[in-house]
Every structure is written in C-alpha cells, then in structure tokens.
PDB file of C-alpha atoms and ligand atoms in Angstrom:
ATOM      1  CA  MET S  24      33.385 -15.100-108.505  1.00 56.00           C
ATOM      2  CA  LYS S  25      32.802 -11.857-106.683  1.00 61.00           C
ATOM      3  CA  ARG S  26      29.073 -12.436-106.816  1.00 66.00           C
ATOM      4  CA  SER S  27      29.246 -15.865-105.178  1.00 64.00           C
ATOM      5  CA  TRP S  28      31.460 -14.446-102.413  1.00 63.00           C
ATOM      6  CA  MET S  29      28.811 -11.865-101.646  1.00 61.00           C
ATOM      7  CA  LEU S  30      26.117 -14.497-101.605  1.00 60.00           C
ATOM      8  CA  GLY S  31      28.190 -16.543 -99.195  1.00 60.00           C
ATOM      9  CA  ALA S  32      28.675 -13.598 -96.887  1.00 56.00           C
ATOM     10  CA  ALA S  33      24.962 -12.856 -96.975  1.00 55.00           C
ATOM     11  CA  THR S  34      24.168 -16.457 -96.056  1.00 55.00           C
ATOM     12  CA  VAL S  35      26.595 -16.458 -93.133  1.00 55.00           C
ATOM     13  CA  GLY S  36      25.100 -13.170 -91.984  1.00 51.00           C
ATOM     14  CA  CYS S  37      21.614 -14.618 -92.119  1.00 48.00           C
ATOM     15  CA  VAL S  38      22.488 -17.794 -90.259  1.00 49.00           C
ATOM     16  CA  SER S  39      24.343 -16.020 -87.484  1.00 51.00           C
ATOM     17  CA  GLY S  40      21.483 -13.543 -87.233  1.00 50.00           C
ATOM     18  CA  LEU S  41      19.079 -16.421 -86.826  1.00 48.00           C
ATOM     19  CA  LEU S  42      21.240 -18.129 -84.222  1.00 46.00           C
ATOM     20  CA  PHE S  43      21.617 -14.914 -82.293  1.00 49.00           C
ATOM     21  CA  GLY S  44      17.871 -14.401 -82.424  1.00 47.00           C
ATOM     22  CA  MET S  45      17.288 -17.860 -81.004  1.00 45.00           C
ATOM     23  CA  VAL S  46      19.775 -17.390 -78.179  1.00 45.00           C
ATOM     24  CA  ALA S  47      18.307 -14.017 -77.293  1.00 47.00           C
ATOM     25  CA  GLN S  48      14.821 -15.498 -77.257  1.00 48.00           C
ATOM     26  CA  GLY S  49      15.900 -18.386 -75.037  1.00 45.00           C
ATOM     27  CA  GLN S  50      17.207 -15.964 -72.453  1.00 47.00           C
ATOM     28  CA  ALA S  51      14.225 -13.658 -72.433  1.00 46.00           C
ATOM     29  CA  GLU S  52      12.047 -13.647 -69.334  1.00 45.00           C
ATOM     30  CA  PRO S  53       9.043 -15.868 -69.964  1.00 45.00           C
ATOM     31  CA  LYS S  54       6.566 -13.272 -68.690  1.00 43.00           C
ATOM     32  CA  ALA S  55       8.380  -9.992 -69.135  1.00 46.00           C
ATOM     33  CA  GLN S  56       5.112  -8.106 -69.541  1.00 62.00           C
ATOM     34  CA  SER S  57       3.041  -9.455 -66.705  1.00 80.00           C
ATOM     35  CA  GLY S  58       5.437  -9.195 -63.781  1.00 93.00           C
ATOM     36  CA  ASP S  59       6.793 -11.702 -61.282  1.00 96.00           C
ATOM     37  CA  VAL S  60       4.504 -12.239 -58.281  1.00 97.00           C
ATOM     38  CA  ALA S  61       7.213 -13.663 -55.995  1.00 97.00           C
ATOM     39  CA  ARG S  62       9.543 -10.724 -56.583  1.00 97.00           C
ATOM     40  CA  GLY S  63       6.602  -8.373 -56.267  1.00 98.00           C
ATOM     41  CA  LYS S  64       5.746  -9.793 -52.853  1.00 97.00           C
ATOM     42  CA  THR S  65       9.240  -9.088 -51.523  1.00 97.00           C
ATOM     43  CA  LEU S  66       9.050  -5.544 -52.864  1.00 98.00           C
ATOM     44  CA  PHE S  67       5.573  -5.047 -51.436  1.00 98.00           C
ATOM     45  CA  VAL S  68       6.480  -6.245 -47.955  1.00 97.00           C
ATOM     46  CA  ARG S  69       9.529  -4.007 -47.947  1.00 97.00           C
ATOM     47  CA  ASN S  70       8.081  -0.856 -49.494  1.00 97.00           C
ATOM     48  CA  CYS S  71       4.325  -0.818 -49.429  1.00 97.00           C
ATOM     49  CA  ALA S  72       2.973  -2.864 -46.526  1.00 97.00           C
ATOM     50  CA  GLY S  73       3.822  -0.120 -44.018  1.00 96.00           C
ATOM     51  CA  CYS S  74       1.020   2.022 -45.389  1.00 96.00           C
ATOM     52  CA  HIS S  75      -1.150  -0.399 -47.346  1.00 97.00           C
ATOM     53  CA  GLY S  76      -0.999  -3.167 -44.718  1.00 97.00           C
ATOM     54  CA  PRO S  77       0.397  -6.699 -45.102  1.00 95.00           C
ATOM     55  CA  GLN S  78      -2.689  -7.764 -47.074  1.00 95.00           C
ATOM     56  CA  GLY S  79      -2.983  -4.476 -48.929  1.00 97.00           C
ATOM     57  CA  LYS S  80      -6.221  -3.591 -47.150  1.00 96.00           C
ATOM     58  CA  GLY S  81      -5.072  -0.074 -46.386  1.00 95.00           C
ATOM     59  CA  ASP S  82      -4.636  -0.839 -42.683  1.00 94.00           C
ATOM     60  CA  GLY S  83      -1.045   0.294 -42.299  1.00 92.00           C
ATOM     61  CA  TYR S  84      -0.085   3.521 -40.599  1.00 85.00           C
ATOM     62  CA  ARG S  85      -2.043   6.617 -41.380  1.00 85.00           C
ATOM     63  CA  ILE S  86      -0.867  10.155 -41.591  1.00 82.00           C
ATOM     64  CA  LEU S  87      -2.811  13.339 -41.989  1.00 86.00           C
ATOM     65  CA  GLY S  88      -4.486  13.494 -45.390  1.00 88.00           C
ATOM     66  CA  PRO S  89      -5.787  10.701 -47.626  1.00 92.00           C
ATOM     67  CA  ASP S  90      -5.652   7.224 -46.071  1.00 94.00           C
ATOM     68  CA  PRO S  91      -3.687   4.508 -47.840  1.00 96.00           C
ATOM     69  CA  ALA S  92      -5.840   2.904 -50.521  1.00 96.00           C
ATOM     70  CA  ASN S  93      -7.379  -0.485 -49.856  1.00 97.00           C
ATOM     71  CA  LEU S  94      -5.754  -2.280 -52.747  1.00 97.00           C
ATOM     72  CA  THR S  95      -8.168  -5.212 -52.457  1.00 97.00           C
ATOM     73  CA  ALA S  96     -11.224  -2.990 -52.946  1.00 96.00           C
ATOM     74  CA  PRO S  97     -13.307  -3.297 -56.105  1.00 95.00           C
ATOM     75  CA  SER S  98     -12.502   0.328 -56.939  1.00 95.00           C
ATOM     76  CA  THR S  99      -8.812  -0.557 -57.253  1.00 96.00           C
ATOM     77  CA  ARG S 100      -9.475  -3.896 -58.908  1.00 95.00           C
ATOM     78  CA  LYS S 101     -11.467  -2.147 -61.638  1.00 95.00           C
ATOM     79  CA  LYS S 102      -8.618   0.203 -62.539  1.00 96.00           C
ATOM     80  CA  SER S 103      -6.339  -0.708 -65.433  1.00 96.00           C
ATOM     81  CA  ASP S 104      -2.722  -1.749 -65.024  1.00 96.00           C
ATOM     82  CA  ALA S 105      -1.743   1.479 -66.752  1.00 96.00           C
ATOM     83  CA  ASP S 106      -3.681   3.573 -64.201  1.00 97.00           C
ATOM     84  CA  LEU S 107      -2.207   1.802 -61.193  1.00 97.00           C
ATOM     85  CA  LEU S 108       1.311   1.818 -62.638  1.00 97.00           C
ATOM     86  CA  LYS S 109       0.976   5.556 -63.104  1.00 97.00           C
ATOM     87  CA  THR S 110       0.017   5.988 -59.434  1.00 98.00           C
ATOM     88  CA  ILE S 111       2.914   3.772 -58.352  1.00 97.00           C
ATOM     89  CA  HIS S 112       5.308   5.718 -60.589  1.00 97.00           C
ATOM     90  CA  ASP S 113       4.150   9.232 -59.900  1.00 97.00           C
ATOM     91  CA  GLY S 114       2.564   8.940 -56.465  1.00 97.00           C
ATOM     92  CA  LYS S 115      -0.392  10.877 -55.074  1.00 95.00           C
ATOM     93  CA  PRO S 116      -0.959  12.955 -51.961  1.00 93.00           C
ATOM     94  CA  ASN S 117       0.490  10.739 -49.172  1.00 94.00           C
ATOM     95  CA  MET S 118       1.598   8.133 -51.713  1.00 95.00           C
ATOM     96  CA  PRO S 119       5.274   8.327 -52.565  1.00 95.00           C
ATOM     97  CA  ALA S 120       6.419   8.341 -56.213  1.00 97.00           C
ATOM     98  CA  TRP S 121       8.228   5.059 -56.669  1.00 97.00           C
ATOM     99  CA  LYS S 122       9.780   5.658 -60.051  1.00 95.00           C
ATOM    100  CA  VAL S 123      13.020   6.787 -58.429  1.00 94.00           C
ATOM    101  CA  LEU S 124      13.364   3.559 -56.436  1.00 95.00           C
ATOM    102  CA  LEU S 125      11.644   0.918 -58.528  1.00 97.00           C
ATOM    103  CA  SER S 126      12.442   0.084 -62.118  1.00 96.00           C
ATOM    104  CA  GLU S 127       9.674  -0.340 -64.668  1.00 95.00           C
ATOM    105  CA  LYS S 128      10.053  -4.101 -64.247  1.00 96.00           C
ATOM    106  CA  GLN S 129       9.869  -3.933 -60.448  1.00 97.00           C
ATOM    107  CA  SER S 130       6.736  -1.795 -60.639  1.00 97.00           C
ATOM    108  CA  ARG S 131       5.142  -4.483 -62.793  1.00 97.00           C
ATOM    109  CA  ASP S 132       6.254  -7.172 -60.349  1.00 97.00           C
ATOM    110  CA  VAL S 133       4.735  -5.313 -57.426  1.00 97.00           C
ATOM    111  CA  LEU S 134       1.540  -4.678 -59.379  1.00 97.00           C
ATOM    112  CA  ALA S 135       1.334  -8.385 -60.244  1.00 97.00           C
ATOM    113  CA  TYR S 136       1.453  -9.096 -56.513  1.00 97.00           C
ATOM    114  CA  VAL S 137      -1.126  -6.398 -55.746  1.00 97.00           C
ATOM    115  CA  ARG S 138      -3.458  -8.092 -58.253  1.00 96.00           C
ATOM    116  CA  THR S 139      -3.197 -11.366 -56.295  1.00 96.00           C
ATOM    117  CA  LEU S 140      -4.307  -9.580 -53.097  1.00 94.00           C
ATOM    118  CA  ALA S 141      -7.596  -8.549 -54.606  1.00 82.00           C
ATOM    119  CA  LYS S 142      -8.801 -12.108 -55.121  1.00 70.00           C
TER     120      LYS S 142
HETATM  121  C1  HEC F  15       3.587   6.553 -47.127  1.00 86.00           C
HETATM  122  C2  HEC F  15       2.490   5.652 -47.326  1.00 86.00           C
HETATM  123  C3  HEC F  15       2.426   4.820 -48.601  1.00 86.00           C
HETATM  124  C4  HEC F  15       3.366   3.933 -49.093  1.00 86.00           C
HETATM  125  C5  HEC F  15       4.708   3.570 -48.484  1.00 86.00           C
HETATM  126  C6  HEC F  15       2.782   3.369 -50.306  1.00 86.00           C
HETATM  127  N1  HEC F  15       1.551   3.914 -50.548  1.00 86.00           N
HETATM  128 FE1  HEC F  15       0.329   3.450 -52.110  1.00 86.00          FE
HETATM  129  N2  HEC F  15      -1.007   4.862 -51.490  1.00 86.00           N
HETATM  130  C7  HEC F  15      -0.883   5.609 -50.328  1.00 86.00           C
HETATM  131  C8  HEC F  15      -2.023   6.515 -50.214  1.00 86.00           C
HETATM  132  C9  HEC F  15      -2.267   7.492 -49.075  1.00 86.00           C
HETATM  133  C10 HEC F  15      -2.828   6.259 -51.351  1.00 86.00           C
HETATM  134  C11 HEC F  15      -4.161   6.932 -51.718  1.00 86.00           C
HETATM  135  C12 HEC F  15      -3.887   8.267 -52.360  1.00 86.00           C
HETATM  136  C13 HEC F  15      -5.157   8.927 -52.760  1.00 86.00           C
HETATM  137  O1  HEC F  15      -6.199   8.285 -52.816  1.00 86.00           O
HETATM  138  O2  HEC F  15      -5.090  10.137 -53.020  1.00 86.00           O
HETATM  139  C14 HEC F  15      -2.160   5.232 -52.132  1.00 86.00           C
HETATM  140  C15 HEC F  15      -2.632   4.715 -53.340  1.00 86.00           C
HETATM  141  C16 HEC F  15      -2.060   3.656 -54.024  1.00 86.00           C
HETATM  142  C17 HEC F  15      -2.572   3.087 -55.244  1.00 86.00           C
HETATM  143  C18 HEC F  15      -3.797   3.555 -56.020  1.00 86.00           C
HETATM  144  C19 HEC F  15      -4.996   2.729 -55.678  1.00 86.00           C
HETATM  145  C20 HEC F  15      -6.168   3.129 -56.517  1.00 86.00           C
HETATM  146  O3  HEC F  15      -7.226   2.501 -56.349  1.00 86.00           O
HETATM  147  O4  HEC F  15      -6.065   4.043 -57.331  1.00 86.00           O
HETATM  148  C21 HEC F  15      -1.732   2.062 -55.568  1.00 86.00           C
HETATM  149  C22 HEC F  15      -1.878   1.122 -56.772  1.00 86.00           C
HETATM  150  C23 HEC F  15      -0.704   2.012 -54.583  1.00 86.00           C
HETATM  151  N3  HEC F  15      -0.913   3.000 -53.653  1.00 86.00           N
HETATM  152  C24 HEC F  15       0.326   1.107 -54.595  1.00 86.00           C
HETATM  153  C25 HEC F  15       1.424   1.176 -53.768  1.00 86.00           C
HETATM  154  C26 HEC F  15       2.591   0.358 -53.919  1.00 86.00           C
HETATM  155  C27 HEC F  15       2.753  -0.721 -54.971  1.00 86.00           C
HETATM  156  C28 HEC F  15       3.470   0.736 -52.950  1.00 86.00           C
HETATM  157  C29 HEC F  15       4.866   0.200 -52.712  1.00 86.00           C
HETATM  158  C30 HEC F  15       5.791   0.215 -53.848  1.00 86.00           C
HETATM  159  C31 HEC F  15       2.836   1.796 -52.181  1.00 86.00           C
HETATM  160  N4  HEC F  15       1.607   2.033 -52.708  1.00 86.00           N
HETATM  161  C32 HEC F  15       3.414   2.414 -51.087  1.00 86.00           C
HETATM  162  C33 HEC F  15       0.147   5.559 -49.402  1.00 86.00           C
HETATM  163  C34 HEC F  15       1.293   4.801 -49.526  1.00 86.00           C
END
C-alpha cells in the first residue's frame, strides 16, 4: 500500500517535471546565444554610432588618443566573439566599458549587429 503510494507520487512528480520542462522550453528565446540583430541595431545607434559611425566604419567623433575602431575592418572581423565581447564589456582607452549599461544579452545583441556591418 505504502509502496504504491510512493510510486504514484514519483510518477506525478515526473510528469509535472516533464510538463514544466516543455513549457520552459517553449518560452525560451530561439537564439539566446547568438543575439538579436534588430535589438542590437537600436542599441548600436543609441550607444555606439557616435564614435564608431552609423555604419561602424570608425567615422564618428574623435577625441585625443586612439581613434574609434573601424568595426567593418578585417582586423575586427577576424577577432572572436569572446574577444569583442570583452572589449565591449571592459572598454579600452577611449572606449567606454559597457558592462554597467548593457546586460550580457544586450552585448550579444549589439555584437550580432556589429557582425552584420562587416559584410
Ligand atoms: C566614446 C567613443 C566610443 C563609444 C561610444 C563606443 N566605442 Fe567602441 N571603441 C572606441 C575606441 C576609441 C576603440 C579603439 C580602442 C583601441 O583600439 O584601443 C573602440 C573599440 C571597439 C571594439 C574593438 C574592435 C577591435 O577590433 O578590437 C569594439 C568591438 C567596439 N569598440 C564596440 C563598441 C560598441 C558595441 C559600442 C556601443 C555599445 C561602442 N564600441 C561604443 C570608442 C568608442
């Protein structure tokens, strides 16, 4: 008697776990890893185009010190996502650190947009 009750409870637990898993999966972003280009574009225009230029060619305003990178250049294209995300997060001389303003997800979105500029 007791044994069958436990089995029953285990089955219910399993089924609800499965259902929950399915619901959670259905709600997940389809491309959580690769970033959303449309969102990235909005973020880029707002935060990055001033220095990097509307097309990311590095033709925005310049201040003393290193010029804004040309994000369409082969040298940037060759760098890994991890490298560029680190620069976006931590900044460089003349490049602000964005980790305080952009979430991990937003950084990926903006990087996804930057990748479209290089083509
Ligand atoms: C105040 C000006 C400024 C703003 C705003 C700015 N950047 Fe930059 N960025 C720079 C400068 C200057 C460099 C080059 C630094 C260096 O080479 O030492 C750079 C470099 C980079 C690099 C590295 C390129 C490479 O080849 O390594 C990336 C990626 C980048 N910026 C992305 C962004 C993104 C994305 C934003 C907006 C969220 C942004 N930047 C906003 C000035 C800026």
